[in-house]
PDB file of C-alpha atoms in Angstrom:
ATOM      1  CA  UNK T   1     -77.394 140.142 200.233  1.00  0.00           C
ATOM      2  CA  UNK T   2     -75.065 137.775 198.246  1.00  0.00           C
ATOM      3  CA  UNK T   3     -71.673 138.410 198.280  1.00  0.00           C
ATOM      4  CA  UNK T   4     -71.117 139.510 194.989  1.00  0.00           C
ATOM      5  CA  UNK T   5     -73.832 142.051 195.630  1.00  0.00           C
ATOM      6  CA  UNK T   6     -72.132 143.504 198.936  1.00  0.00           C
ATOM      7  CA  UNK T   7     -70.988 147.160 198.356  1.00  0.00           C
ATOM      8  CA  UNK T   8     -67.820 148.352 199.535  1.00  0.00           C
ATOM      9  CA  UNK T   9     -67.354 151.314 201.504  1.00  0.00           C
ATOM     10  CA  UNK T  10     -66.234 153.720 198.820  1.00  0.00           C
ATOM     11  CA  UNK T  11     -65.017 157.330 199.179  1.00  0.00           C
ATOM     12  CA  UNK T  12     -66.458 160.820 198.282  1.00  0.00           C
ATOM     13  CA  UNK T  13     -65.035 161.607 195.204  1.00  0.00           C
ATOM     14  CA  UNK T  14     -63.656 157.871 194.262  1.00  0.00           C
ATOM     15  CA  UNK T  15     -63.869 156.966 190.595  1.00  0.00           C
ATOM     16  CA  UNK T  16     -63.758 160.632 189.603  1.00  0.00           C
ATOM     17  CA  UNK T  17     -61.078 162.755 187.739  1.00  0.00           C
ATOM     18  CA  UNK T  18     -59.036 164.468 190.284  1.00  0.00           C
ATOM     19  CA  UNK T  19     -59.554 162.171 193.094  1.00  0.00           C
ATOM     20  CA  UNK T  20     -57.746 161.159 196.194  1.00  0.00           C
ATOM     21  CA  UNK T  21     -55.086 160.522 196.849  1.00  0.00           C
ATOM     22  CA  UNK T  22     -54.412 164.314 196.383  1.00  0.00           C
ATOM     23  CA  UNK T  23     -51.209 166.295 196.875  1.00  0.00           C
ATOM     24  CA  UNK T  24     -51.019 166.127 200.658  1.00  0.00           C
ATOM     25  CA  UNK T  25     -51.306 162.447 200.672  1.00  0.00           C
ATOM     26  CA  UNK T  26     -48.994 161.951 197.937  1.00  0.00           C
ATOM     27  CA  UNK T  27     -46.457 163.996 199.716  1.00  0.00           C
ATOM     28  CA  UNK T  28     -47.191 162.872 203.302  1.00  0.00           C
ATOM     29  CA  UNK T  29     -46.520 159.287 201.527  1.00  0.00           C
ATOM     30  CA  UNK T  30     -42.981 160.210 200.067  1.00  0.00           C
ATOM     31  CA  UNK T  31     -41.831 162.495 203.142  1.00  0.00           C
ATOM     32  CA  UNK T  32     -42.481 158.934 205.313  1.00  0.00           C
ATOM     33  CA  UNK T  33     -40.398 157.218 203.199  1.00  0.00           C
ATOM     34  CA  UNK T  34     -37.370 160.076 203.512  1.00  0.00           C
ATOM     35  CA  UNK T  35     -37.534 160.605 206.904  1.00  0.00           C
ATOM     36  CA  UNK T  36     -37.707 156.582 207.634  1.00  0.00           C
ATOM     37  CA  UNK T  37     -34.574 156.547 205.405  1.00  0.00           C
ATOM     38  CA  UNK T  38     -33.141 159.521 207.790  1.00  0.00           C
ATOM     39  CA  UNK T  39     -33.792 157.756 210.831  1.00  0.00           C
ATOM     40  CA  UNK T  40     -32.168 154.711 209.989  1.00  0.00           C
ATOM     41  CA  UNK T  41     -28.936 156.580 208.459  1.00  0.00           C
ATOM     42  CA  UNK T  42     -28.660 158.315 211.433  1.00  0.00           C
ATOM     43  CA  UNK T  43     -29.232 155.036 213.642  1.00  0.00           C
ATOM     44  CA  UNK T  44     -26.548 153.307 211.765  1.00  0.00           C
ATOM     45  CA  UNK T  45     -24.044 156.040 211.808  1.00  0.00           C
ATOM     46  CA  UNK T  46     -24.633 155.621 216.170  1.00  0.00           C
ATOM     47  CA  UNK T  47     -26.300 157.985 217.002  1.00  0.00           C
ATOM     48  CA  UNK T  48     -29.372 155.963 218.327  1.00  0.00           C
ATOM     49  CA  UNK T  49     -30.460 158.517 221.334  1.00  0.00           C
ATOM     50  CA  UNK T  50     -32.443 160.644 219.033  1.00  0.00           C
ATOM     51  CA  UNK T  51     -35.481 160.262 218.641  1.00  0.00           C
ATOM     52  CA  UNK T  52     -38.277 161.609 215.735  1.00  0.00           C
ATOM     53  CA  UNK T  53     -38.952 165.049 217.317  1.00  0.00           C
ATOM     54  CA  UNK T  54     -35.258 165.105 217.597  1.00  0.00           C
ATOM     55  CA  UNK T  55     -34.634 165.204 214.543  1.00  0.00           C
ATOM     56  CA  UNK T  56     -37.163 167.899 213.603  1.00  0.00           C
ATOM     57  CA  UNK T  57     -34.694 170.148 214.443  1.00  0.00           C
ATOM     58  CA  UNK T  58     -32.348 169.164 211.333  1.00  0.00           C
ATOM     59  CA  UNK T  59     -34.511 170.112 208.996  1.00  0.00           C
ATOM     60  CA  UNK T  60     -33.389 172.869 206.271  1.00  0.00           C
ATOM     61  CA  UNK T  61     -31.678 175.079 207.252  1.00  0.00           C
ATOM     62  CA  UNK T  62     -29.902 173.952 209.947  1.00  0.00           C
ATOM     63  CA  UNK T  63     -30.318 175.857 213.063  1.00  0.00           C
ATOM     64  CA  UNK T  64     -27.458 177.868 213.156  1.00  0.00           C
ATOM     65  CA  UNK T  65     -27.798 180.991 215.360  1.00  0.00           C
ATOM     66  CA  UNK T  66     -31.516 180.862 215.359  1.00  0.00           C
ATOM     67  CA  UNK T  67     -34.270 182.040 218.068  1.00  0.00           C
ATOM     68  CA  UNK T  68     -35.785 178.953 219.610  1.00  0.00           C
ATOM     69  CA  UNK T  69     -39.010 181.001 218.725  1.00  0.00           C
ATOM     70  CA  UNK T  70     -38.126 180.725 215.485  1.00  0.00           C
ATOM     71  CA  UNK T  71     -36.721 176.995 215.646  1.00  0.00           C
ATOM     72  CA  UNK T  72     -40.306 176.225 216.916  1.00  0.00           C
ATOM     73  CA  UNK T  73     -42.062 178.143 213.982  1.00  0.00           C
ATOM     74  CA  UNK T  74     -39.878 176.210 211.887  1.00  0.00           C
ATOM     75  CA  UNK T  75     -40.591 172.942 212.938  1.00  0.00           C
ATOM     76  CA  UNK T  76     -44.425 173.403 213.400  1.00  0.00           C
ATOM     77  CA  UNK T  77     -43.892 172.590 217.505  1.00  0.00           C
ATOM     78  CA  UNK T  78     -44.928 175.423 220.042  1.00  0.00           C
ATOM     79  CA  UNK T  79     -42.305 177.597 222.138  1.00  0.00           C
ATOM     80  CA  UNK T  80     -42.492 175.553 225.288  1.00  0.00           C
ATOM     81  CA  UNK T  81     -42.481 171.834 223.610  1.00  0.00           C
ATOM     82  CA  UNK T  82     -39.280 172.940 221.426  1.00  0.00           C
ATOM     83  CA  UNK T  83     -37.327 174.619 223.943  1.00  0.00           C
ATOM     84  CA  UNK T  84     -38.601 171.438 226.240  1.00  0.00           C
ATOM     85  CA  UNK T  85     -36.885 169.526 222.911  1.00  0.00           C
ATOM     86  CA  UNK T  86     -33.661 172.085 222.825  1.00  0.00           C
ATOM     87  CA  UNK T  87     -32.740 170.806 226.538  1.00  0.00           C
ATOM     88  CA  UNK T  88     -33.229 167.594 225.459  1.00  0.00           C
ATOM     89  CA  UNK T  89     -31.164 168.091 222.933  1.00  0.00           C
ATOM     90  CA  UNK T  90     -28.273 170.349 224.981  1.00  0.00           C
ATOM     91  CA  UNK T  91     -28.531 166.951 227.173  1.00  0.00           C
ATOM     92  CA  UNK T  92     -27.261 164.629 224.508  1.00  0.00           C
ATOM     93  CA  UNK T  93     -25.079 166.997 223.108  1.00  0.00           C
ATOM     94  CA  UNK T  94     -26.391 168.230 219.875  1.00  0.00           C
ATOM     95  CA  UNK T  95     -27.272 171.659 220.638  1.00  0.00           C
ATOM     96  CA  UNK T  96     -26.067 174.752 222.985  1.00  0.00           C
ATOM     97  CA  UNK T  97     -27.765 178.041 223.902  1.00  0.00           C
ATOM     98  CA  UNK T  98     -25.453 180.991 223.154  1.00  0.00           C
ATOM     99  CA  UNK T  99     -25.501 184.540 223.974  1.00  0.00           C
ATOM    100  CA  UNK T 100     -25.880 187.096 221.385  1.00  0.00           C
ATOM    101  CA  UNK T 101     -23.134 189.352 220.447  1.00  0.00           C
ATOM    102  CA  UNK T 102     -24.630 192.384 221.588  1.00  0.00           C
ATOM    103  CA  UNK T 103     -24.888 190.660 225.118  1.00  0.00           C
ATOM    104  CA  UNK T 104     -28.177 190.645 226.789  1.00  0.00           C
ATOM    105  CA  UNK T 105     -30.312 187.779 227.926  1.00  0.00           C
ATOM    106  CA  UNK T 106     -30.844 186.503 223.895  1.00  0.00           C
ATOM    107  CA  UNK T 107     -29.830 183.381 223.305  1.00  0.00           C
ATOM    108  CA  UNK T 108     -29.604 181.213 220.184  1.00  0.00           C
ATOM    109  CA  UNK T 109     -29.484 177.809 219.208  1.00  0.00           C
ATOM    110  CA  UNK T 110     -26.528 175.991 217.627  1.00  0.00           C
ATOM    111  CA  UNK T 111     -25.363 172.804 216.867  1.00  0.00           C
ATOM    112  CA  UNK T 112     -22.988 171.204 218.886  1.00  0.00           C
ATOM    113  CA  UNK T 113     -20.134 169.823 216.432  1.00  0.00           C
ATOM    114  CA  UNK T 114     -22.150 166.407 217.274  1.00  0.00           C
ATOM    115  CA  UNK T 115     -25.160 168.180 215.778  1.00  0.00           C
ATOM    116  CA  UNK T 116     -22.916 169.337 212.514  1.00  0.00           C
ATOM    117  CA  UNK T 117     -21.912 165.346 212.117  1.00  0.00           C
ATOM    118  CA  UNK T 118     -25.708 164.333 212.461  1.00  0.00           C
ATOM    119  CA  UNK T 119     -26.322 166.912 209.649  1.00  0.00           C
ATOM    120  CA  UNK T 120     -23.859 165.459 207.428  1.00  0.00           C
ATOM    121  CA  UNK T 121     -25.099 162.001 207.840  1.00  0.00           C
ATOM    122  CA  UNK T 122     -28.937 163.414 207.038  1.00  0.00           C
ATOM    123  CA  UNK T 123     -27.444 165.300 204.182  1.00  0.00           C
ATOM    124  CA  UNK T 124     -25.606 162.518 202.347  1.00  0.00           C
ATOM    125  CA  UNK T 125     -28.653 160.345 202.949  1.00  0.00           C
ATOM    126  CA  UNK T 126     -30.807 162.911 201.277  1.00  0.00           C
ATOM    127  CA  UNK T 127     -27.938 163.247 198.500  1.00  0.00           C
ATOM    128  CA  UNK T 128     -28.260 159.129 198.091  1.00  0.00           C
ATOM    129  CA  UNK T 129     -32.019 159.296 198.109  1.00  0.00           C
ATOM    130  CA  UNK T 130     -32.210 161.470 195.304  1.00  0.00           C
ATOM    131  CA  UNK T 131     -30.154 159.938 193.290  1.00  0.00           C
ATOM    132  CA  UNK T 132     -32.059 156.821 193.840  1.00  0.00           C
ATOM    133  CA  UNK T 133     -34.961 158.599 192.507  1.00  0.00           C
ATOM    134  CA  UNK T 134     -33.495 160.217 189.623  1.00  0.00           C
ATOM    135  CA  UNK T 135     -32.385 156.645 188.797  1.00  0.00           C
ATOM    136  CA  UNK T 136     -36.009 155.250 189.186  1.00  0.00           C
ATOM    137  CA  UNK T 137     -37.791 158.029 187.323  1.00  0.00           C
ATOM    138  CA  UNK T 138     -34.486 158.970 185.269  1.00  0.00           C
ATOM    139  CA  UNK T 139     -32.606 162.467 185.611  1.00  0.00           C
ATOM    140  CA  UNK T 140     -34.681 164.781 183.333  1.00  0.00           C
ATOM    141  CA  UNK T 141     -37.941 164.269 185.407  1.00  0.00           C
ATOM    142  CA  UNK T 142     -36.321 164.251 188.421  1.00  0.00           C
ATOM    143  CA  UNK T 143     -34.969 168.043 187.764  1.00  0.00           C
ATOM    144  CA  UNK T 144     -37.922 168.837 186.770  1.00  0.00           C
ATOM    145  CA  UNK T 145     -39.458 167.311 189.516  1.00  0.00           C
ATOM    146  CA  UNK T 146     -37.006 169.252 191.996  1.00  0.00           C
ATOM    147  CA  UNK T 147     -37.444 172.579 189.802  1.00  0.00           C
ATOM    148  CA  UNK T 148     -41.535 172.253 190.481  1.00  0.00           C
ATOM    149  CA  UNK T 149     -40.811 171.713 194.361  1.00  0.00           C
ATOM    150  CA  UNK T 150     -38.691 174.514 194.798  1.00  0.00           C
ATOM    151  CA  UNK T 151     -41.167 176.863 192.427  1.00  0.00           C
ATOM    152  CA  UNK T 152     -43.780 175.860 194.854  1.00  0.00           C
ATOM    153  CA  UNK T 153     -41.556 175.971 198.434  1.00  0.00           C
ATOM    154  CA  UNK T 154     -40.133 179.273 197.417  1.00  0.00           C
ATOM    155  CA  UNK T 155     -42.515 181.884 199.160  1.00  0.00           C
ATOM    156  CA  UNK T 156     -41.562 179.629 201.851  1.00  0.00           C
ATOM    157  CA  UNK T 157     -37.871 179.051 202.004  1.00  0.00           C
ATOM    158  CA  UNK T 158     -37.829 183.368 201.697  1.00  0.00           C
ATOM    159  CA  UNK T 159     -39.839 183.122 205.124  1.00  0.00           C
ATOM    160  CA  UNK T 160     -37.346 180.571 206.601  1.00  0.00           C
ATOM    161  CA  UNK T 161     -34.392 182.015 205.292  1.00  0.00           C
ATOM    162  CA  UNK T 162     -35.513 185.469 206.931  1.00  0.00           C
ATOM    163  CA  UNK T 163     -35.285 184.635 210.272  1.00  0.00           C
TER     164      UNK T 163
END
């Protein structure tokens, strides 16, 4: 078979309306690009000991008086890998265990005033990224851009913000 001739392996669905890359893909694609932007704001501001299941944990909301059960919902790791992760963390400084209130053996997870800087430095990278990408698409379709995310994250940010 002649070059020309040779077919290329081609995928189900290629070619046709509504073909890949679909949603996940697209998204998987930007949320690389902000979370290598993350890492490397958080590598430059010195704090080069954490690592990328570190900084899972910073993900909105903070964790702030949470359950590590629900720290490891949250971050999509199970029970024993994230508190495996919080003592890792606890380690370098970025989180700490507390007691409830009402006493007990309950503890949650907060963030060490290290932890608080590292959110800051996430935070204004995030703020700089999207302005970077309001610029690049311009401002109107980036709200409206942001307005379709959080329509379709809503059911669940309710979830996150409830535990």
């Amino acid at each position: 078979m002649s070059a020309s001739k040779k077919s290329r392996p081609r995928q189900r669905g290629a070619g046709v309306e509504g073909s890949p890359p679909f949603v996940g893909a697209l998204l998987r694609l930007c949320w690389r690009r902000v979370r290598d932007r993350m890492h490397e704001a958080v590598r430059v501001a010195g704090f080069t000991d954490l690592q990328d299941p570190h900084l899972s944990v910073f993900s909105y909301p903070l964790p702030d008086g949470v359950r590590p059960s629900a720290l490891a919902h949250r971050i999509g790791m199970s029970r024993q890998a994230t508190n495996y992760l919080i003592t890792q963390m606890e380690a370098l400084g970025y989180l700490e265990r507390r007691a409830t209130e009402g006493g007990g053996e309950r503890r949650l997870v907060h963030l060490t005033e290290r932890g608080w800087q590292v959110g800051e430095v996430i935070f204004a990278c995030l703020r700089d990224l999207q302005a970077e990408w309001a610029e690049a698409i311009g401002p109107e379709r980036f709200d409206d851009f942001m307005d379709v995310l959080r329509r379709l994250a809503a059911d669940e940010q309710q979830v996150l913000s409830s535990q």
